[in-house]
Short mmCIF file of C-alpha atoms in Angstrom, two decimals:
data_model
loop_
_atom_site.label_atom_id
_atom_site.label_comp_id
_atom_site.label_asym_id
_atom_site.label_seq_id
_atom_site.Cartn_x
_atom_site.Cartn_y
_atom_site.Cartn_z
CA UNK A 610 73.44 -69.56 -77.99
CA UNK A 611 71.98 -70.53 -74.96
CA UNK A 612 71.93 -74.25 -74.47
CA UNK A 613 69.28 -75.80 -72.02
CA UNK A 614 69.13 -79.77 -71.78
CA UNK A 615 66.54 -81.62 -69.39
CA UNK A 616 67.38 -82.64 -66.13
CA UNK A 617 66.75 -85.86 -64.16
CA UNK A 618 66.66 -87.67 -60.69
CA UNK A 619 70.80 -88.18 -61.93
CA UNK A 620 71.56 -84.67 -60.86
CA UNK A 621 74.45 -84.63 -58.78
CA UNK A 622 74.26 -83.54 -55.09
CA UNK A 623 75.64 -80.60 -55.98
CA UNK A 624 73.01 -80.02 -58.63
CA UNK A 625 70.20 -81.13 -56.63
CA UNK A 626 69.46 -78.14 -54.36
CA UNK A 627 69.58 -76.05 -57.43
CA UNK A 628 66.44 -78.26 -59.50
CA UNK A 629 64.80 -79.27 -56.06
CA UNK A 630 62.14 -80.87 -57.24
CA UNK A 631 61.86 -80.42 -60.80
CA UNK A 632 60.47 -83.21 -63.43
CA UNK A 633 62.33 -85.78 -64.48
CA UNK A 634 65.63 -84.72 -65.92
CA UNK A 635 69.03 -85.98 -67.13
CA UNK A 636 72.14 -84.61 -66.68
CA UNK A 637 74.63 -85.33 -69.62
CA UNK A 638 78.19 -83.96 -68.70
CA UNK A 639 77.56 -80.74 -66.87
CA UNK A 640 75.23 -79.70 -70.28
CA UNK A 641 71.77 -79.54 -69.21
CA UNK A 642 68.25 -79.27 -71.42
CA UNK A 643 64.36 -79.08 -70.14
CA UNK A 644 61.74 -79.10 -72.98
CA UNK A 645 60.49 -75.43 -73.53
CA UNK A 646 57.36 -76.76 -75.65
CA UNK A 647 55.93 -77.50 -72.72
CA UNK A 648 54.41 -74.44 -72.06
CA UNK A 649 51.80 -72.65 -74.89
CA UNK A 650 53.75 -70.08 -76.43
CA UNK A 651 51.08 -68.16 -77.33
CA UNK A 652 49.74 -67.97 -73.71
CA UNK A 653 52.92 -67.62 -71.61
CA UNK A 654 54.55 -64.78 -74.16
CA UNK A 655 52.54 -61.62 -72.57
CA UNK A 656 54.06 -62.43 -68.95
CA UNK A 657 57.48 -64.30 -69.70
CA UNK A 658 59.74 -61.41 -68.73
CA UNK A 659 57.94 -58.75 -66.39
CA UNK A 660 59.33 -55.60 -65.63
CA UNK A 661 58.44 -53.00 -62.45
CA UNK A 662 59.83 -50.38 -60.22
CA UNK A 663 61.15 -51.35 -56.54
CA UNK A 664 62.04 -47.67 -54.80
CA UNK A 665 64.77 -46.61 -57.29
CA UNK A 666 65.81 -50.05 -58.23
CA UNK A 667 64.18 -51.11 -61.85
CA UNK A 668 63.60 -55.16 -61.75
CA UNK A 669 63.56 -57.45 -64.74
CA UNK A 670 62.31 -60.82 -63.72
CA UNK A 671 62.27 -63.96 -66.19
CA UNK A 672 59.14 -65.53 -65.69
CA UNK A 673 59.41 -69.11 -67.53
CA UNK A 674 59.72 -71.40 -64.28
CA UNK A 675 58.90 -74.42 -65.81
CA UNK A 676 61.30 -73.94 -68.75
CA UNK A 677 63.87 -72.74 -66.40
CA UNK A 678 63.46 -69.51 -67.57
CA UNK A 679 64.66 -70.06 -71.12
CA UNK A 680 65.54 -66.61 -73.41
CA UNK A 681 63.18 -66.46 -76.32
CA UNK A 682 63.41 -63.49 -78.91
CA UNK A 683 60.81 -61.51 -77.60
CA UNK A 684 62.11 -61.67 -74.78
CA UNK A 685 65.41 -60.47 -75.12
CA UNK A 686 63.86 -57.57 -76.78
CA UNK A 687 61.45 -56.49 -74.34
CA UNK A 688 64.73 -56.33 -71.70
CA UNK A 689 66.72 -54.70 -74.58
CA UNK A 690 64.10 -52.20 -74.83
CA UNK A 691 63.84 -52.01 -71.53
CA UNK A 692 67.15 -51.30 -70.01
CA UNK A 693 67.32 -48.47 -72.87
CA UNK A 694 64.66 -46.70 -71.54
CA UNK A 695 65.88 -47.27 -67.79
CA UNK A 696 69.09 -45.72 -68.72
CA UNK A 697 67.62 -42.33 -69.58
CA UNK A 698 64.89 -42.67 -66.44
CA UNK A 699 66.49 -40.73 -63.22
CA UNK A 700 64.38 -42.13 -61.08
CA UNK A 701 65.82 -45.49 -61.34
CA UNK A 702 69.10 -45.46 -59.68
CA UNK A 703 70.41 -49.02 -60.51
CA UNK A 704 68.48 -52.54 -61.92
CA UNK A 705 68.33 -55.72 -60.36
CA UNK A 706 67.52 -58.92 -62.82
CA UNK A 707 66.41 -62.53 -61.22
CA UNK A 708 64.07 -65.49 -61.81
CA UNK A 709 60.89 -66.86 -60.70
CA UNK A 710 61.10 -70.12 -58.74
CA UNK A 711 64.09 -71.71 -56.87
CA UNK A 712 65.48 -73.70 -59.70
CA UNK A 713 67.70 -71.27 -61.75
CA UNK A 714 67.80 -67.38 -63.10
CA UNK A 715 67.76 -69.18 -66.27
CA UNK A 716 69.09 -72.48 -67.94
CA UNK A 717 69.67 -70.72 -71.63
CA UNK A 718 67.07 -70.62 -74.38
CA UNK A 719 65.22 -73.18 -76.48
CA UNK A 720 67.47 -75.21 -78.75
CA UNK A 721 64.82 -77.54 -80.15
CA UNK A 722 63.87 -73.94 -82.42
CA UNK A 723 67.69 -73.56 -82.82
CA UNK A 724 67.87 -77.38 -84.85
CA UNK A 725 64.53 -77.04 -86.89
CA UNK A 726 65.94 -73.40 -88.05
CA UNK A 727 69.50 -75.08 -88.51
CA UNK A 728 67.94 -78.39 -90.04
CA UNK A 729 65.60 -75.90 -92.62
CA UNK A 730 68.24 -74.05 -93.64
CA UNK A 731 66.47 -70.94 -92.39
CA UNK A 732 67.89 -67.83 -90.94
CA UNK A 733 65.44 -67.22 -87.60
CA UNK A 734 69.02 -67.87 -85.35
CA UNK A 735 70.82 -65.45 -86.60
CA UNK A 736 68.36 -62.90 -85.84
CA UNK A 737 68.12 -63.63 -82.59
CA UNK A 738 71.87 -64.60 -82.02
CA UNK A 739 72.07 -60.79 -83.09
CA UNK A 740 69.67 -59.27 -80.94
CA UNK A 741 70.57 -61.27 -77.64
CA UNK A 742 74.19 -60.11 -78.42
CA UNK A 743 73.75 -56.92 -78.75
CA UNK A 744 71.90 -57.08 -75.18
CA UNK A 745 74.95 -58.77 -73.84
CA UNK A 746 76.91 -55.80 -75.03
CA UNK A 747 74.58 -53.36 -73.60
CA UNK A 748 74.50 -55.00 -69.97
CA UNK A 749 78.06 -54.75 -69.99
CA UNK A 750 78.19 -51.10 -70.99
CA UNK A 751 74.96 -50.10 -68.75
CA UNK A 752 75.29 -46.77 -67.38
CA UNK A 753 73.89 -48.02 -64.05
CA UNK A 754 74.96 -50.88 -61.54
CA UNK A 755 73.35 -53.96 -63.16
CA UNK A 756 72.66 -56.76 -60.01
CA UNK A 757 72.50 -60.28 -61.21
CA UNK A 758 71.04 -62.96 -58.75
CA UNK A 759 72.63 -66.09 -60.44
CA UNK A 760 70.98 -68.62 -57.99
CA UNK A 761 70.21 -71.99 -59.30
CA UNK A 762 70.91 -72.93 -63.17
CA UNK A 763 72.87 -69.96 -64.56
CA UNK A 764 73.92 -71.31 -67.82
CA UNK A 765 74.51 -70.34 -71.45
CA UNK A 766 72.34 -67.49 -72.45
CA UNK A 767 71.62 -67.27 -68.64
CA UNK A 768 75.41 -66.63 -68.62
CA UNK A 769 74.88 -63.68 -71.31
CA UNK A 770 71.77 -61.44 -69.16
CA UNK A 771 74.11 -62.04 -66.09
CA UNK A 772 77.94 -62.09 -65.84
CA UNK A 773 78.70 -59.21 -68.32
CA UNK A 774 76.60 -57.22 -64.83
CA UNK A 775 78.62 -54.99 -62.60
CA UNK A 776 77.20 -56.64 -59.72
CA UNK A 777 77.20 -60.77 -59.93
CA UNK A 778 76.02 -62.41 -56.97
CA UNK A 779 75.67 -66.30 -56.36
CA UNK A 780 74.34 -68.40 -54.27
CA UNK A 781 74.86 -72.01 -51.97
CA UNK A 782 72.70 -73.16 -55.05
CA UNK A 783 74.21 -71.61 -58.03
CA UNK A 784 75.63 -73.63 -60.65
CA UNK A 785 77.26 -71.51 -64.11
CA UNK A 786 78.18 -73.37 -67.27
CA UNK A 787 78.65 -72.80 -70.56
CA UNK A 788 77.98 -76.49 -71.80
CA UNK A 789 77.73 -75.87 -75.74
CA UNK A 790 80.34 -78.26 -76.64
CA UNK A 791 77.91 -81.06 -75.77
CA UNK A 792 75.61 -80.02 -78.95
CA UNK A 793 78.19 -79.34 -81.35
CA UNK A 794 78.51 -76.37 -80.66
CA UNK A 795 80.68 -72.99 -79.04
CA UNK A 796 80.34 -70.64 -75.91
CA UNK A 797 78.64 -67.74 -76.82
CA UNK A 798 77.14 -64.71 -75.73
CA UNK A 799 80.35 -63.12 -74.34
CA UNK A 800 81.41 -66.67 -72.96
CA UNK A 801 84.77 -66.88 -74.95
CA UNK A 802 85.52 -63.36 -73.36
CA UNK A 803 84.56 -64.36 -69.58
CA UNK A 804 86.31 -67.78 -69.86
CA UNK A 805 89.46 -66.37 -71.79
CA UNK A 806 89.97 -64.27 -68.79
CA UNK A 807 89.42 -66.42 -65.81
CA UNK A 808 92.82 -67.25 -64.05
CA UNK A 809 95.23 -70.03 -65.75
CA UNK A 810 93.77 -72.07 -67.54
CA UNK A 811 90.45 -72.34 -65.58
CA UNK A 812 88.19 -70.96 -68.71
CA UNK A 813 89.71 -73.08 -71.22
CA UNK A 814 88.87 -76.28 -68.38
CA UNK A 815 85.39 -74.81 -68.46
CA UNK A 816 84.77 -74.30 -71.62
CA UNK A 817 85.76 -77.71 -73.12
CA UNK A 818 84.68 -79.95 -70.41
CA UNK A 819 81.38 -77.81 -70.21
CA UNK A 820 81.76 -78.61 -66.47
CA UNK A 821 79.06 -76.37 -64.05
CA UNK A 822 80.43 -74.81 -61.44
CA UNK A 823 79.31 -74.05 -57.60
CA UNK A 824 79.78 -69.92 -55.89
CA UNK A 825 83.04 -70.38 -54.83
CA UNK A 826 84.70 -71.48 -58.23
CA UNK A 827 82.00 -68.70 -59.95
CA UNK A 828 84.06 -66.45 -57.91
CA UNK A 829 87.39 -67.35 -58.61
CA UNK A 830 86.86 -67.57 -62.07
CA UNK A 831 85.94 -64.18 -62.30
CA UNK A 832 81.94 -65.20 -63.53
CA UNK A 833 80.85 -63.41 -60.03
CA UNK A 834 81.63 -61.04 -57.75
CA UNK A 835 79.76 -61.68 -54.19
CA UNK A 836 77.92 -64.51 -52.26
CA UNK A 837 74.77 -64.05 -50.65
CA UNK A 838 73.16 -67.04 -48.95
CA UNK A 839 69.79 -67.94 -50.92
CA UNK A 840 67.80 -67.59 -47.70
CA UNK A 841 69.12 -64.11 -47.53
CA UNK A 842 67.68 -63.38 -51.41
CA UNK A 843 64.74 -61.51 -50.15
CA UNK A 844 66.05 -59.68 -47.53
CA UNK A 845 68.78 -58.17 -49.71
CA UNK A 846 66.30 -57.44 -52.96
CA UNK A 847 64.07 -55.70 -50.51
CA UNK A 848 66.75 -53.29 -49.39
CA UNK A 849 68.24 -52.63 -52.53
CA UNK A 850 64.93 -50.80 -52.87
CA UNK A 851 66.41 -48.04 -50.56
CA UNK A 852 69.97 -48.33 -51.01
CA UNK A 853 72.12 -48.56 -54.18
CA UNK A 854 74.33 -52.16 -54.09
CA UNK A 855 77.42 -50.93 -53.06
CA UNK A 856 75.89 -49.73 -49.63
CA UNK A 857 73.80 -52.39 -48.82
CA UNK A 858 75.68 -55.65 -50.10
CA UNK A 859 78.47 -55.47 -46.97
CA UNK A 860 75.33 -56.59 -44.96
CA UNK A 861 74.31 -59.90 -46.90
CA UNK A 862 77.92 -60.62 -48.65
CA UNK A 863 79.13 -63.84 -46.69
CA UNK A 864 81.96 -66.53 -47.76
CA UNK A 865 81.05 -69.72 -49.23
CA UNK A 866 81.84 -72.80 -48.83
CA UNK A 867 85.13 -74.72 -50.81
CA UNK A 868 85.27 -75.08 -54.29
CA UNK A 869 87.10 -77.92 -56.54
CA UNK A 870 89.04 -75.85 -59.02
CA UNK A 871 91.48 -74.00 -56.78
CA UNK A 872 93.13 -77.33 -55.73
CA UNK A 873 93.21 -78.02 -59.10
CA UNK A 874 95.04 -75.49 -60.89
CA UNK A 875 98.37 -77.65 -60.81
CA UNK A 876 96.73 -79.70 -63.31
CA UNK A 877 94.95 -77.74 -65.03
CA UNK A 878 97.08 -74.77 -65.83
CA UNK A 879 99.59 -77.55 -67.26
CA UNK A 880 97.03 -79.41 -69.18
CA UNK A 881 95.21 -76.70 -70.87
CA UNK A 882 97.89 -74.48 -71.73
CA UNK A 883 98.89 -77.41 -74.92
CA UNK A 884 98.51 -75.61 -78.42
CA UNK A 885 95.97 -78.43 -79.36
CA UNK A 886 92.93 -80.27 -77.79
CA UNK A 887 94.58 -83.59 -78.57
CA UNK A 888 97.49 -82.58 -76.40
CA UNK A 889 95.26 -81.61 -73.57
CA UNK A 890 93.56 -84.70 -73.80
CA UNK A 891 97.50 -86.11 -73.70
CA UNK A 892 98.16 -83.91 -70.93
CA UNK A 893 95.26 -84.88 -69.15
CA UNK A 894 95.26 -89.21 -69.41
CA UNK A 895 98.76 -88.87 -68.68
CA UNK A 896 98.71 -86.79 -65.54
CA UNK A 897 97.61 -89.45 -62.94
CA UNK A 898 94.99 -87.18 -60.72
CA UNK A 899 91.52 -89.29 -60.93
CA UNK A 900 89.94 -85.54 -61.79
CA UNK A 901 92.79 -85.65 -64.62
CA UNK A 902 91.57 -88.53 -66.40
CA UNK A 903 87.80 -87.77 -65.51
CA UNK A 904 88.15 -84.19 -67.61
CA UNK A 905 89.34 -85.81 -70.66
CA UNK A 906 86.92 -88.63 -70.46
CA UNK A 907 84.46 -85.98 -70.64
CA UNK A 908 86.52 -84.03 -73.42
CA UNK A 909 86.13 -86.58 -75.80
CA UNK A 910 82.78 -87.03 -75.72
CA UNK A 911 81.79 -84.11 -77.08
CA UNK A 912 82.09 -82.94 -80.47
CA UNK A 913 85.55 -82.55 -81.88
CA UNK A 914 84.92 -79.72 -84.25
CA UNK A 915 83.20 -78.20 -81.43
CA UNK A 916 86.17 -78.52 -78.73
CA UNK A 917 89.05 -77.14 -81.68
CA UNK A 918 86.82 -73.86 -82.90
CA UNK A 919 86.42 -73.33 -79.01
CA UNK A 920 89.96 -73.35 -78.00
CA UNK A 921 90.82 -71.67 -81.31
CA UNK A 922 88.10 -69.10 -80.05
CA UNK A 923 89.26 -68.31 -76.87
CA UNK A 924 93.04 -68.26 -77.57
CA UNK A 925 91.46 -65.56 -80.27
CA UNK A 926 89.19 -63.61 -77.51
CA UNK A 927 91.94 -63.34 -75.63
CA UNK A 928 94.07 -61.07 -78.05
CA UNK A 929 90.49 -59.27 -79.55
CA UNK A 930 90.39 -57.32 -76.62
CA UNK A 931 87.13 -55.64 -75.85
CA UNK A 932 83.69 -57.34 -75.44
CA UNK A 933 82.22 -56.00 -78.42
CA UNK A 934 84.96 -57.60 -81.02
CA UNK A 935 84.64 -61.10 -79.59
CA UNK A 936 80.87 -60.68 -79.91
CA UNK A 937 81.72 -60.10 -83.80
CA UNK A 938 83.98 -63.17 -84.01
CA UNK A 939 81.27 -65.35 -81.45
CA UNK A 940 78.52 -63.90 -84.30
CA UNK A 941 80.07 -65.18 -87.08
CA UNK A 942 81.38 -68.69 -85.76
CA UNK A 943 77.58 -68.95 -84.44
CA UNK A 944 75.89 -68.22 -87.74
CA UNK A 945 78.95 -70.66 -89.84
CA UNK A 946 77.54 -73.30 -87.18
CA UNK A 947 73.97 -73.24 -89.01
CA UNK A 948 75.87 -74.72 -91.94
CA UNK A 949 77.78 -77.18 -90.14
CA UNK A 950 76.40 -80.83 -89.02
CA UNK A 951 77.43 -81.37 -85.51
CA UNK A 952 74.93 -78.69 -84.05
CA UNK A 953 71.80 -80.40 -85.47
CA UNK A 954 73.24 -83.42 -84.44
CA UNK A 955 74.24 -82.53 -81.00
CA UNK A 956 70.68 -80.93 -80.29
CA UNK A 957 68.89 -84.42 -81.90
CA UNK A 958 70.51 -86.52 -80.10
CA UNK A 959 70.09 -84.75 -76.50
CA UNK A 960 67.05 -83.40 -77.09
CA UNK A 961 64.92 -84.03 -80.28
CA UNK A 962 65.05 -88.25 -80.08
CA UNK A 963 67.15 -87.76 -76.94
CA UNK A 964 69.59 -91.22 -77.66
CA UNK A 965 72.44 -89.29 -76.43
CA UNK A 966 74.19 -91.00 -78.88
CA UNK A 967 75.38 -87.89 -81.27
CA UNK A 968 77.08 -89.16 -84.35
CA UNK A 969 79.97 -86.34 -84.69
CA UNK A 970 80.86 -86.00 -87.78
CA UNK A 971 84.62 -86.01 -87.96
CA UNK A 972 84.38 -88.58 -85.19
CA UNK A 973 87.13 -87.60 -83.97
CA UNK A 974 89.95 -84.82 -83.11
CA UNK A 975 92.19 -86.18 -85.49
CA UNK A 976 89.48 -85.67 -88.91
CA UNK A 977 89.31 -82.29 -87.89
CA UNK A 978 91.64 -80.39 -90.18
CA UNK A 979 92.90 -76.74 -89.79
CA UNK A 980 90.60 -76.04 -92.87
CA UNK A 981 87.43 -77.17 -90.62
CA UNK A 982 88.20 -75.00 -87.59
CA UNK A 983 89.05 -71.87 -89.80
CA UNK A 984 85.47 -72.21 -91.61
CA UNK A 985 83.98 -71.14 -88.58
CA UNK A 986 85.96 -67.74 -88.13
CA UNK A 987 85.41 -66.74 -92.14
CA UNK A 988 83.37 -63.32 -92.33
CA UNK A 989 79.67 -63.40 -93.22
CA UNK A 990 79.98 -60.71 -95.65
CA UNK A 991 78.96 -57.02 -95.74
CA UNK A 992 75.41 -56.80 -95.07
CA UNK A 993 75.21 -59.95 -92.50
CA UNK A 994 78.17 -59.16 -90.21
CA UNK A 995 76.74 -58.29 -86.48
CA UNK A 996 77.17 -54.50 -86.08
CA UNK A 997 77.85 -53.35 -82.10
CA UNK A 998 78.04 -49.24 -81.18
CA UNK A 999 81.11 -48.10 -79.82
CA UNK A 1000 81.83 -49.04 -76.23
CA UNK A 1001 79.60 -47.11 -74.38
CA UNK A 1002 76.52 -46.46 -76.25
CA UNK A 1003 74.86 -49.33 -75.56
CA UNK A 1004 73.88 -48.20 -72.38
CA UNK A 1005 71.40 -45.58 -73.58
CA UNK A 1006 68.59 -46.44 -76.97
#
């Protein structure tokens, strides 16, 4: 799911290049939300995702600035569709996929539809949980180098139409989360696969704590592959016009500045490797590093079902193997969420009466039995299990 929360004059200075100078927002423990209801749909769906040839490079560009270019379902099938048909085109050589305005490639989708679906009992989710999965799959598998400008607010669904590329470039201003622990509920679209194979214990830090992260950390967590300085954006989208990626990114690749996490990994590759999330949280208070104690703090206050299904999930994505299976398990622990009350509650209370005061329910990691966590992994049955080609055929219709 992607997960997008509003943001506020709180941003940290990290965070504040990214939103410049966006409406008022708040920033609740690296998870972020903006209010997609803001724009018409029924206006802004012809031109939300626009599509045109640059030389031999095919560009997809997500054109909901002031949503922070939030996924809807239409959307993800008009790039679906797209990339199919790119795929069997020769006379586009490689794609390139970015956002309009400075503030993000895109923050996620619109949760506020996610809780009335969940809160109606209806199905709508699902579908598009299916669809937008099945496009994660297919970036992964494209035939053709897939570029990914991740400047700004790359987060949660943003994660999905990026980091499964082949060619993952951040910026100074880049800032990748996957903060669904905060609503109630679990990394998705391919996130349990990414974070399950970052090094140590980094994805499991990432993943609980929901904690966004600048280039350099992007990098060494394996969520991208180059940095380009954001001034340098147009320069480099222009050339790939001429020249496929591999030629012409030696000119605009650059080193960025220091990240947190690789002085961290003491800690954290300690901490995170416990069997449980209460013994991380152990690990954690009882370590004695100020960034220690500041993880945990942020641990518990998200939802507790939500931080055991996610470490269950990733220890799980882990020994799945290829993208495609985790998909299957993400599917089915996404859809058993519908059922479950933290995710309504998670998305109410950040972003429907916006108290951020959820009311988890167990309230804490102790009420959450075995039998809770395993209700999330149970198959949906025959005819509503998500179905993925073969790895490989994705790439083409």
């Amino acid at each position: 799911m992607s997960t997008i929360f509003r943001m506020t004059e709180h941003a940290t200075p990290h965070e504040r290049p990214a939103v410049g100078a966006a409406r008022a927002a708040v920033i609740l423990a690296g998870v972020k939300t903006v209010d997609a209801q803001a724009e018409d749909p029924r206006a802004e769906e012809a031109h939300t995702v626009l599509f045109h040839t640059d030389g031999r490079t095919g560009v997809i560009t997500l054109n909901r600035p002031r949503a922070l270019n939030a996924l809807t379902h239409p959307m993800v099938m008009r790039i679906d569709e797209q990339l199919a048909a790119w795929a069997d085109d020769p006379a586009v050589q490689q794609v390139l996929i970015h956002g309009t305005g400075e503030r993000g490639l895109c923050a996620g989708g619109d949760i506020r539809a996610i809780h009335d679906d969940a809160k109606a009992g209806n199905t709508a989710s699902a579908g598009f949980w299916r669809d937008e999965y099945r496009l994660n799959a297919r970036i992964a598998r494209y035939s053709k180098p897939y570029v990914a400008l991740m400047d700004g607010i790359t987060m949660g669904g943003g994660v999905g139409v990026s980091a499964h590329g082949s060619v993952r470039i951040v910026t100074e201003r880049s800032r990748v989360a996957m903060p669904e622990t905060g609503i109630g509920f679990v990394p998705d679209v391919g996130g349990t696969y990414l974070l399950g194979r970052a090094p140590g214990e980094l994805g499991t830090h990432l993943a609980l704590t929901g904690t966004a992260v600048g280039a350099a950390d992007a990098l060494l967590c394996g969520l991208a592959d180059h940095f380009v300085p954001a001034d340098r954006l147009p320069e480099l989208t222009a050339a790939l016009a001429g020249a496929p990626a591999h030629e012409v990114l030696p000119r605009y690749a650059a080193t960025p500045g220091p990240g947190e996490l690789a002085d961290r990994r003491g800690w954290i590759d300690h901490c995170y490797a416990a069997d449980t999330v209460e013994e991380v949280v152990e690990r954690l208070l009882g370590h004695g590093e100020p960034a220690a104690k500041e993880a945990a703090e942020t641990i518990l206050a998200k939802s507790p079902t939500a931080l055991k299904v996610t470490l269950a999930a990733l220890r799980r994505a882990v020994a799945l193997g290829p993208l495609e299976r985790v998909l299957v398990q993400e599917f089915r622990i996404s859809c058993n969420a519908l059922a479950a009350p933290d995710l309504v509650e998670g998305i109410r209370a950040q972003v429907v009466d916006k108290d951020r005061a959820p009311r988890w329910s167990p309230a804490t990691l102790a009420e959450v039995s075995g039998a809770d966590v395993e209700r999330f992994f149970v198959p949906l049955g025959e005819d509503r299990e998500l179905r993925l080609p073969p790895s490989g055929d994705l790439s083409r219709g």
